[in-house]
mmCIF file of C-alpha atoms and ligand atoms in Angstrom:
data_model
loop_
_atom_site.group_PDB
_atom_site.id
_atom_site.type_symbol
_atom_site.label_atom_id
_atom_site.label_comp_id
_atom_site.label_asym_id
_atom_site.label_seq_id
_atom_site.Cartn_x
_atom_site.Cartn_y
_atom_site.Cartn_z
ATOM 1 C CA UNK A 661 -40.845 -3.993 -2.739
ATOM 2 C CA UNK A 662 -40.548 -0.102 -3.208
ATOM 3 C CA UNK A 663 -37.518 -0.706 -5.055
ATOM 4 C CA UNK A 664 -39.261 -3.099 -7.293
ATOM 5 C CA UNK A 665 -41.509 -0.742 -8.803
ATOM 6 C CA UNK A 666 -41.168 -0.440 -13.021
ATOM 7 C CA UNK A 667 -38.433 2.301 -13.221
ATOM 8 C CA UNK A 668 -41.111 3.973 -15.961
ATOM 9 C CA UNK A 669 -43.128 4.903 -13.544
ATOM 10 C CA UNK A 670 -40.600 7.728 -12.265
ATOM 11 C CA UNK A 671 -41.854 9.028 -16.060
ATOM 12 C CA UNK A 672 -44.940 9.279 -16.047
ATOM 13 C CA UNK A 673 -45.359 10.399 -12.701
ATOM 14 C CA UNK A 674 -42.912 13.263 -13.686
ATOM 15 C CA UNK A 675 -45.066 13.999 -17.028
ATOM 16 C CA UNK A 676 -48.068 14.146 -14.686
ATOM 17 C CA UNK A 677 -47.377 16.640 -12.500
ATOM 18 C CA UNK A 678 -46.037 18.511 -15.363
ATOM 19 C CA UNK A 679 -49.102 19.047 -17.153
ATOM 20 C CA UNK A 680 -51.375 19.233 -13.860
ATOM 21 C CA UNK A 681 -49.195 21.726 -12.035
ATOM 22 C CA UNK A 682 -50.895 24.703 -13.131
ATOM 23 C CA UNK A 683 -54.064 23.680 -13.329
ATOM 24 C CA UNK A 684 -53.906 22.212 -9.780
ATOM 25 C CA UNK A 685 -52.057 25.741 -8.817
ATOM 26 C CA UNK A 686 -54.982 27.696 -10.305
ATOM 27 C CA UNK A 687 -57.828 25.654 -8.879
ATOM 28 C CA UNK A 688 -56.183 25.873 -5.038
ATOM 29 C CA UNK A 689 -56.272 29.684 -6.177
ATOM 30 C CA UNK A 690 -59.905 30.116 -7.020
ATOM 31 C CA UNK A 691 -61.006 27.881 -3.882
ATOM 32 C CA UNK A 692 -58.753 29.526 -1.296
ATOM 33 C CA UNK A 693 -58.166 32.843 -2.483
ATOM 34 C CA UNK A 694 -54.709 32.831 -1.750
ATOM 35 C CA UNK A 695 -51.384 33.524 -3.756
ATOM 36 C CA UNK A 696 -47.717 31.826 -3.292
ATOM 37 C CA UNK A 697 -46.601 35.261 -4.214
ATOM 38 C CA UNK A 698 -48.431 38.437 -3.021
ATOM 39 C CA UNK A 699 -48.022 41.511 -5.326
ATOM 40 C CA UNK A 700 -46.470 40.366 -8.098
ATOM 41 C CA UNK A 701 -47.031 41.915 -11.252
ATOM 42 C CA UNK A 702 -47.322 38.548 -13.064
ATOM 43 C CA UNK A 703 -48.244 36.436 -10.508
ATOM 44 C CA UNK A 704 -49.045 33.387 -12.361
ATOM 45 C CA UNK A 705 -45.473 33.213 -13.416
ATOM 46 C CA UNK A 706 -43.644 33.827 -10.162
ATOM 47 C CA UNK A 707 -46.092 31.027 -8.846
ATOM 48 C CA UNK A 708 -44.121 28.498 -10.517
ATOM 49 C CA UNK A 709 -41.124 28.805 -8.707
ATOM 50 C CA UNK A 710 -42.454 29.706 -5.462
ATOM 51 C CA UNK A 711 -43.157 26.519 -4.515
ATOM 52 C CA UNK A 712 -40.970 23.362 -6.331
ATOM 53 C CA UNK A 713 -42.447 20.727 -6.787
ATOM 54 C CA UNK A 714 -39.712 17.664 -7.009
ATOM 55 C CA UNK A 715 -39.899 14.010 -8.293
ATOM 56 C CA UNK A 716 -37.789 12.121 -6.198
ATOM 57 C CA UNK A 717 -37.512 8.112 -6.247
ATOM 58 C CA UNK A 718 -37.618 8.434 -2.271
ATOM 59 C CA UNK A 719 -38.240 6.410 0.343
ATOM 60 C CA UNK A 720 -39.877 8.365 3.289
ATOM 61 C CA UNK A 721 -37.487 8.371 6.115
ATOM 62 C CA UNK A 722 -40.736 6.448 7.902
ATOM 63 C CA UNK A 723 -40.760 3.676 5.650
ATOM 64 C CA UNK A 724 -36.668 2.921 5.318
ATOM 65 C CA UNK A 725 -37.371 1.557 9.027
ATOM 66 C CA UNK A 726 -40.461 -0.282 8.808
ATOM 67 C CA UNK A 727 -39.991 -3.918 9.508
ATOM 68 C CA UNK A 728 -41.708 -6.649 7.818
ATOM 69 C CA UNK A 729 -41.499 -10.092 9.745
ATOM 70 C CA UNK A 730 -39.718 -12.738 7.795
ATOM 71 C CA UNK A 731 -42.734 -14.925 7.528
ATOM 72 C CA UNK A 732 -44.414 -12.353 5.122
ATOM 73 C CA UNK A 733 -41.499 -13.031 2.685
ATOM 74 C CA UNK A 734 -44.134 -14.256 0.505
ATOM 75 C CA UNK A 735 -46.799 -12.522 1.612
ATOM 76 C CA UNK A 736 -44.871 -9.518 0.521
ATOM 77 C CA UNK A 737 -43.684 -10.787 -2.894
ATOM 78 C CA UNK A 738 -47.565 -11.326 -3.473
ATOM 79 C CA UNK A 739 -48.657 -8.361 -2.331
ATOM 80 C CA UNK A 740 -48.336 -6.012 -5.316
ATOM 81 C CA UNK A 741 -50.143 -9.326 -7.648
ATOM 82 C CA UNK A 742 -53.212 -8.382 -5.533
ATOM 83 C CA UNK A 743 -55.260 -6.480 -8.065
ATOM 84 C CA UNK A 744 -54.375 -8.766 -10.944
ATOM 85 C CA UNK A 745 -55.081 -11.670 -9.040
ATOM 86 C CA UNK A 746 -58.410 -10.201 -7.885
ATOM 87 C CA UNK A 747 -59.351 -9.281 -11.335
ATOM 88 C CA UNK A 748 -58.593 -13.022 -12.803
ATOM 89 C CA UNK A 749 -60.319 -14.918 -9.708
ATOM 90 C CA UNK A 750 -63.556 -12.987 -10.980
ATOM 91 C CA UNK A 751 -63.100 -13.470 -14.007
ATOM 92 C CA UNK A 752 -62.318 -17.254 -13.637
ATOM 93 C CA UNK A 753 -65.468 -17.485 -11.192
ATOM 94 C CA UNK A 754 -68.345 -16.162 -13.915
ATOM 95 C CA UNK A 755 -66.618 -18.318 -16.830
ATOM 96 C CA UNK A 756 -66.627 -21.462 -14.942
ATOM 97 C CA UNK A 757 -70.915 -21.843 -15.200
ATOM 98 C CA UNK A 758 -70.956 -21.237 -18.501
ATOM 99 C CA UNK A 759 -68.300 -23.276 -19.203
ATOM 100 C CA UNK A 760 -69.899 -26.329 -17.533
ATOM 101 C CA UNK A 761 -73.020 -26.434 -19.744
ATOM 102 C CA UNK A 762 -70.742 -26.702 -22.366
ATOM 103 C CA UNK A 763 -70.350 -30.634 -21.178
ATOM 104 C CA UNK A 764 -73.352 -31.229 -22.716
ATOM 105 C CA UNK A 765 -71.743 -31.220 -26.447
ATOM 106 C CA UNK A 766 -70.081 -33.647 -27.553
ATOM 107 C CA UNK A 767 -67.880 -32.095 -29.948
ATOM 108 C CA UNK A 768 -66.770 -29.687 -27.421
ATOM 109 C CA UNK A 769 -65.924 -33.100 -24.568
ATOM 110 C CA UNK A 770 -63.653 -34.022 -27.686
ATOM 111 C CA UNK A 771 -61.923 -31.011 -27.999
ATOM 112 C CA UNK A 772 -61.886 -29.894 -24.459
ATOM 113 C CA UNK A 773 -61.797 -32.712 -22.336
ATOM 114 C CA UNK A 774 -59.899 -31.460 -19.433
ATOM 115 C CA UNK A 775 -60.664 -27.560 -19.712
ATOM 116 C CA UNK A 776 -63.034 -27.375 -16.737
ATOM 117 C CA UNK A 777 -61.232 -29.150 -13.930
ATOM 118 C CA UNK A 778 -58.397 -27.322 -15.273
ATOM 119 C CA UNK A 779 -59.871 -23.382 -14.149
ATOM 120 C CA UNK A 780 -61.538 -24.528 -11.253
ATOM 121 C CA UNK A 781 -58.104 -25.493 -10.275
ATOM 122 C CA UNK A 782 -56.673 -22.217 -11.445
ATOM 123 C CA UNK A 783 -59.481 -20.476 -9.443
ATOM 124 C CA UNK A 784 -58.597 -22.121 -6.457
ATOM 125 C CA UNK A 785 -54.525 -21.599 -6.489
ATOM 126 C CA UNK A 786 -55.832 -18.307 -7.363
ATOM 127 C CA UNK A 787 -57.994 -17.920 -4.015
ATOM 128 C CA UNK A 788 -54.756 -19.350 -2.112
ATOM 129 C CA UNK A 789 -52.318 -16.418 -3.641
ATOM 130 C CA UNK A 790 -54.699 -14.059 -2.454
ATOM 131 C CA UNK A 791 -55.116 -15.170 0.973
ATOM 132 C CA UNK A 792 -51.546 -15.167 1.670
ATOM 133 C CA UNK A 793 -50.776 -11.998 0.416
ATOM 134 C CA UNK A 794 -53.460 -10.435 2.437
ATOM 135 C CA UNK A 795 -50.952 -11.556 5.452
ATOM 136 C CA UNK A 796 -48.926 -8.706 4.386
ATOM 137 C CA UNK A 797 -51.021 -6.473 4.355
ATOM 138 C CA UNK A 798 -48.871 -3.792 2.998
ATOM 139 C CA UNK A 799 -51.260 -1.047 2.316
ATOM 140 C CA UNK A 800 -52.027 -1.379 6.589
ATOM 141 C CA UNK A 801 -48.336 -1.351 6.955
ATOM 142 C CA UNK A 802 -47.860 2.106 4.706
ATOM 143 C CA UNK A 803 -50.646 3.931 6.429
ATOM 144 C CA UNK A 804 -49.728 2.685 10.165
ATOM 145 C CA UNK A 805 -47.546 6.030 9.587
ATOM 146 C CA UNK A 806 -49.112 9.284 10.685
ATOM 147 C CA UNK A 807 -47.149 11.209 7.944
ATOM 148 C CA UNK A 808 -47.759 11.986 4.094
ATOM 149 C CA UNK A 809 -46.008 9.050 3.212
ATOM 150 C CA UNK A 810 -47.063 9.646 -0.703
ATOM 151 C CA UNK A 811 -44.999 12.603 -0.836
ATOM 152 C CA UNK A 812 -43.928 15.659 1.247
ATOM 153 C CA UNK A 813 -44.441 19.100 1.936
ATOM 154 C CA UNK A 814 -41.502 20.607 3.227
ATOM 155 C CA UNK A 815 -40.378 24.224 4.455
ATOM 156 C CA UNK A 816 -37.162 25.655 6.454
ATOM 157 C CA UNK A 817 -38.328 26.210 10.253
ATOM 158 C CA UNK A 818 -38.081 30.216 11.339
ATOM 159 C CA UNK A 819 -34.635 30.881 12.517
ATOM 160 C CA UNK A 820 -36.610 33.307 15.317
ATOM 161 C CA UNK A 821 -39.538 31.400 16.446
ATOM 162 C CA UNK A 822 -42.581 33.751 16.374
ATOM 163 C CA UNK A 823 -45.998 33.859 16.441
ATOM 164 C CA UNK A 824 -45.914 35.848 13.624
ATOM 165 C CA UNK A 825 -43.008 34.706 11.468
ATOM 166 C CA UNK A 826 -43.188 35.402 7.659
ATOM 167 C CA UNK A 827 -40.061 34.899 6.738
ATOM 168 C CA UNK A 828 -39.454 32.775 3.185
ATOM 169 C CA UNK A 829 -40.379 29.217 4.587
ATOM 170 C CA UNK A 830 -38.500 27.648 1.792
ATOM 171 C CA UNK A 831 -41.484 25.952 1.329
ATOM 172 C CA UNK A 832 -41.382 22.858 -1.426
ATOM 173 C CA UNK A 833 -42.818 19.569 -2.134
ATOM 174 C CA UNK A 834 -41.465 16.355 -2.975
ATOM 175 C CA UNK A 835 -43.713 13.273 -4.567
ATOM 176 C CA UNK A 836 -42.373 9.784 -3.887
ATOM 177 C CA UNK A 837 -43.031 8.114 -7.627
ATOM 178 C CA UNK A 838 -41.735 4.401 -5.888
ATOM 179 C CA UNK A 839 -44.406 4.878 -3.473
ATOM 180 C CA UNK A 840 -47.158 6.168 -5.964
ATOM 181 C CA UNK A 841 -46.483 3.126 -8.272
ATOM 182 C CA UNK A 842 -46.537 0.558 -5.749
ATOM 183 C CA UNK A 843 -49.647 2.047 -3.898
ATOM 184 C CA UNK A 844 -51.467 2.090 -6.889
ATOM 185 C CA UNK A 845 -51.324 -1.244 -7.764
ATOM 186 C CA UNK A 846 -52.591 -2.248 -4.621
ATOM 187 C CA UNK A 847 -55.255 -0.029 -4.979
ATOM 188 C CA UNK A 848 -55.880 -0.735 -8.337
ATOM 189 C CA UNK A 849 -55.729 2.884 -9.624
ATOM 190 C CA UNK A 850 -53.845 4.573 -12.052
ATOM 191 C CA UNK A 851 -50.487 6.171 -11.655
ATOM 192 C CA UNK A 852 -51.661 9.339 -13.362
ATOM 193 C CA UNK A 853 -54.482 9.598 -11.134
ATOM 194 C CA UNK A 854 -53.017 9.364 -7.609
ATOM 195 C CA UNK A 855 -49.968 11.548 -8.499
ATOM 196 C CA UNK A 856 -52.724 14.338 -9.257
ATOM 197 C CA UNK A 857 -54.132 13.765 -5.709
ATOM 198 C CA UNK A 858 -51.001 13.725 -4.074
ATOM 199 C CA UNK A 859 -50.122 17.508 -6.083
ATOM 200 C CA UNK A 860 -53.384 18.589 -4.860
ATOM 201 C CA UNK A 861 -52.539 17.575 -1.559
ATOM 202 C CA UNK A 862 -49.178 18.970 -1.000
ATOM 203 C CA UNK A 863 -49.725 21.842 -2.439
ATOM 204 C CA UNK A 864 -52.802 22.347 -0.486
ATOM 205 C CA UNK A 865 -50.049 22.281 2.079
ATOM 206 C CA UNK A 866 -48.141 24.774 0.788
ATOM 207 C CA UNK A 867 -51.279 27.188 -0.017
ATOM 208 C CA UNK A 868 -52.637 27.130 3.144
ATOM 209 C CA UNK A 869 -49.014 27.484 4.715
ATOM 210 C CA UNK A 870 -47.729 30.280 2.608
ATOM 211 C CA UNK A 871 -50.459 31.585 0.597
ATOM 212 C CA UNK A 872 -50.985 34.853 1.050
ATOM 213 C CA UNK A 873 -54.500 36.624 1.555
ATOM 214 C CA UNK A 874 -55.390 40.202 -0.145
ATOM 215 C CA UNK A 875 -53.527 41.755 2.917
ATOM 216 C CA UNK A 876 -50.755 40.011 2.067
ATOM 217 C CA UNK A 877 -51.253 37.502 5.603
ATOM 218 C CA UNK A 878 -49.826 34.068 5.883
ATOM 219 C CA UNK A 879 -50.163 31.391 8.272
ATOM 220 C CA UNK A 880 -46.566 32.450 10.481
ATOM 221 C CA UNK A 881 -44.440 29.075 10.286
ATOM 222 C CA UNK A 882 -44.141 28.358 14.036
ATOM 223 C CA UNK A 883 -48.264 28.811 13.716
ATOM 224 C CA UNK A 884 -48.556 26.003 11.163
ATOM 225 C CA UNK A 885 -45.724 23.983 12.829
ATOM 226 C CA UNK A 886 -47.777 23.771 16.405
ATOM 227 C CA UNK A 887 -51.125 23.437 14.818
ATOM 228 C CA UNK A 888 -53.139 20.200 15.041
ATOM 229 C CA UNK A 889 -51.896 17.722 12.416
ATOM 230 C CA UNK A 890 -55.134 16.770 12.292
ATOM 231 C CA UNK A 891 -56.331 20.432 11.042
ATOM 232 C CA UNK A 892 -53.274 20.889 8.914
ATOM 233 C CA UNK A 893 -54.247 17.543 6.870
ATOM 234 C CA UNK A 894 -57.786 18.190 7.519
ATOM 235 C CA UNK A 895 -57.524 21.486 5.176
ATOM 236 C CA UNK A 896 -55.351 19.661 2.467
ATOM 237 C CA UNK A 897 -57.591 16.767 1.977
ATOM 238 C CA UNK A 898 -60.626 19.352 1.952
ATOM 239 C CA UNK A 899 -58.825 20.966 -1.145
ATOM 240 C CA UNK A 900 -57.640 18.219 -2.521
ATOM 241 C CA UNK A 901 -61.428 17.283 -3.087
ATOM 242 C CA UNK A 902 -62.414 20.339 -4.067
ATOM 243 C CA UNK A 903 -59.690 20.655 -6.639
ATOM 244 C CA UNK A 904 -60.162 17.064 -7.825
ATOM 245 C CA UNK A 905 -64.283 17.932 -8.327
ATOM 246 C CA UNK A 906 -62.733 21.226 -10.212
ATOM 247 C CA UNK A 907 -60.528 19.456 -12.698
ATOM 248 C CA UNK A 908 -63.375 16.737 -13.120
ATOM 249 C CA UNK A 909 -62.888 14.844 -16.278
ATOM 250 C CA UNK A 910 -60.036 16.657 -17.099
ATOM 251 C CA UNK A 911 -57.615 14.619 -14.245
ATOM 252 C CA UNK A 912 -59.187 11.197 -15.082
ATOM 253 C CA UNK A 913 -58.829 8.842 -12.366
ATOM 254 C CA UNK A 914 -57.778 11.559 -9.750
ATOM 255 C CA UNK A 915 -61.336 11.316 -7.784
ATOM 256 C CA UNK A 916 -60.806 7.855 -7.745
ATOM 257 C CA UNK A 917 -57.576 7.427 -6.555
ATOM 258 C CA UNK A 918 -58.605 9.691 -3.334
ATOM 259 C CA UNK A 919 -61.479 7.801 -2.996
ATOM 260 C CA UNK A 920 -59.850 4.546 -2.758
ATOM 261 C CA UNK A 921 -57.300 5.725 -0.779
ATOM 262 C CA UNK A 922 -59.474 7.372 1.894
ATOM 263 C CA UNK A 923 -60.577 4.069 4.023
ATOM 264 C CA UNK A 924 -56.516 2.913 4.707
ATOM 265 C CA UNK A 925 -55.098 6.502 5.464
ATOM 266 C CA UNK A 926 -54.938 7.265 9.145
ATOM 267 C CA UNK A 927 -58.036 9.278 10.878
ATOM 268 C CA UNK A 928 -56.614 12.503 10.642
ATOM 269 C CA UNK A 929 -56.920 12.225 6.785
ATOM 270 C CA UNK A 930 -60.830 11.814 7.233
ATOM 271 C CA UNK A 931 -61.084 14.841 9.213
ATOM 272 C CA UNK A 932 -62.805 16.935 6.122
ATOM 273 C CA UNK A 933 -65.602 14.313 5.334
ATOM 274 C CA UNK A 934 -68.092 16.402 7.844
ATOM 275 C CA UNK A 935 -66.781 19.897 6.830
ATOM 276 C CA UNK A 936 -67.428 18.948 3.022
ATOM 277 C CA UNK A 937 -70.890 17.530 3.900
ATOM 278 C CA UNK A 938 -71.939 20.457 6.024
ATOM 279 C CA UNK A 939 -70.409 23.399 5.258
ATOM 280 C CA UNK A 940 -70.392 25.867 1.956
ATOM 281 C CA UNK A 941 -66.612 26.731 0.701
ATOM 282 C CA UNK A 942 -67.157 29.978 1.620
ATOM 283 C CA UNK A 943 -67.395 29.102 5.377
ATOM 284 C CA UNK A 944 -64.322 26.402 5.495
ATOM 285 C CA UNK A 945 -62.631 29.272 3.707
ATOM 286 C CA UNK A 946 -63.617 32.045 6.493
ATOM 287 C CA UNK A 947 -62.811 29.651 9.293
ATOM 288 C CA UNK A 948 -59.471 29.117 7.750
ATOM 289 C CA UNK A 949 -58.676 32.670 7.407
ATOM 290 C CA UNK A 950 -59.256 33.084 11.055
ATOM 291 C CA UNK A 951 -57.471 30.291 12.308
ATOM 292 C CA UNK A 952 -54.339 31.725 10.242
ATOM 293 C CA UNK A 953 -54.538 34.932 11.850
ATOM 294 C CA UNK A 954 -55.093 33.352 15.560
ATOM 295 C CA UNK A 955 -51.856 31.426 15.359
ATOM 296 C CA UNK A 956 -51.501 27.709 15.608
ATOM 297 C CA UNK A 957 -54.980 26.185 15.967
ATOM 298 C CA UNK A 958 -56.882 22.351 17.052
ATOM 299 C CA UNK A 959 -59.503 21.031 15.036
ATOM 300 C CA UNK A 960 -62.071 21.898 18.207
ATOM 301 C CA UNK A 961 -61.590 25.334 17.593
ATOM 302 C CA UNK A 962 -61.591 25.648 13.786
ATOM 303 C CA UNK A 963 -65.056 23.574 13.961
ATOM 304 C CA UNK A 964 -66.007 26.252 16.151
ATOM 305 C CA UNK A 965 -65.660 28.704 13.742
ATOM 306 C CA UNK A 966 -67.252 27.023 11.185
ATOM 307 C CA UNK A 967 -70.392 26.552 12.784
ATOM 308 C CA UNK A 968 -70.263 30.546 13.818
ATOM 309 C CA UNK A 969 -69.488 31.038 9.767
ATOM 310 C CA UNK A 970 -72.705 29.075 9.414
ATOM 311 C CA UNK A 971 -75.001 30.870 11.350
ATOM 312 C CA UNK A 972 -73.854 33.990 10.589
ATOM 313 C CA UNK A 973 -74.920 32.549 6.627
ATOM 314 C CA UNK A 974 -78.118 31.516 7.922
ATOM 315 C CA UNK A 975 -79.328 34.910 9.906
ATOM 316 C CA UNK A 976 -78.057 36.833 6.795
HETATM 317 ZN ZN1 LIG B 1958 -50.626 16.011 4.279
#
């Protein structure tokens, strides 16, 4: 199915993040305070390379494996139809009324003898696609896996395992434009839009990884690696949302895509929903600071921290 995707999509998700990559760079910036490169004279420029951002017609290792059952043949081959045949069943459904009271003419019984029977029929073979490829259900299938499965961030493990470990990371991210196209469709949103929240995401990664505070601190890379996936995605959906919000209008269709794709991706992804309701950016960002300077960290104890950053607001 992955294989299947239009080949054109590999395009424009490439244009995409090549006309959001900055923008997304500068808006993880102002949210986190934190720099890919710390003390360089032209910073913005440097940025660029720090952290490479690939297009890459992958398969996640994950999803080469996953087995469909050889019943869902055409389930499957249905599957990415879903939006298109949602889309026509509705439309089908409100024309059908309307076209009934059109009976009542004569000229139009002449003309169109056969025309109703005809899309109820359509409506209803319609109805039948639909329920079989909901068998698949492929988008279930894609987020069963606990990992990014959009695209990747990646980074070299420490030679020297320490707590503190700053060494370059290597740190990079690939986005899977087979998996964006076909995980749009089923979503039914656009291309452009979810490769700007899976930038956001990755590199939200990559900020919180190897960004560097105005000491110069990152988050050591045998930290990051032992700390609660559920944290680590926790903080990269968190700025994913705040940078989508950020670019507004400007990333149409962004907001939407992570929207969408929020109710199939595993719990960890949904870990942010409370921190965005009830804390200010200010305290997610002080909590994350910490965290980074404790050493690997669980979601228990970064909540902790944010409801200490909270009071600590409040009694000011
Ligand atoms: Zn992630």
């Amino acid at each position: 199915m992955l294989r299947k995707v239009e080949p054109e999509t590999e395009r424009v998700v490439t244009e995409t993040r090549q006309r959001f990559n900055q923008a997304v760079r500068r808006h993880l910036r102002d949210e986190t305070r934190l720099h890919l490169t710390s003390g360089g004279e032209r910073g913005d420029e440097r940025d660029v390379r720090a952290v490479r951002v690939a297009v890459t017609a992958g398969i996640p290792e994950e999803l080469e494996d996953q087995q469909f059952d050889d019943g869902l043949a055409l389930a499957l081959a249905l599957a990415p139809l879903t939006r298109l045949l949602e889309e026509a069943h509705v439309g089908l459904s409100s024309l059908i009324p309307p076209v009934a009271r059109l009976y009542d003419r004569e000229d139009f019984v002449d003309a169109f003898a056969d025309v109703g029977p005809t899309l109820e029929e359509a409506r209803d073979s319609i109805a039948e696609m639909l329920k079989e490829a909901s068998r698949a259900n492929v988008l279930g299938q894609i987020f069963a896996i606990r990992d990014d499965v959009l695209g990747v961030y990646r980074f070299d493990p420490p030679r020297q395992p320490s707590w503190d470990d700053s060494d370059d990371a290597n740190a990079r991210v690939e986005l899977f434009w087979g998996v964006i196209g076909l995980v749009s469709r089923l979503l039914g949103v656009s291309v452009e839009g979810l490769t700007v929240k899976v930038l956001a995401h990755e590199l939200a990664h990559a900020y919180t990884h190897v960004g560097a505070d105005a000491d110069g601190r990152r988050w050591g890379t045998t930290a990051f690696q032992r700390t609660d996936r559920a944290l680590l995605e926790g903080l990269a959906q968190y700025y994913t949302c705040r940078v989508l919000e950020r670019l507004g209008k400007q990333a149409p269709g962004a907001m939407d895509a992570y929207e969408k794709l929020l109710p199939h991706q595993p719990a960890i992804y949904r870990t942010h929903l409370g921190w965005l309701e009830n804390h200010s950016p200010e305290e997610v960002r002080d909590a994350m600071l910490t965290i980074r300077c404790r050493g690997a960290g669980s979601v228990a104890e970064f909540e902790h921290l944010l409801s200490e950053a909270h009071s600590r607001r409040r009694n000011r």
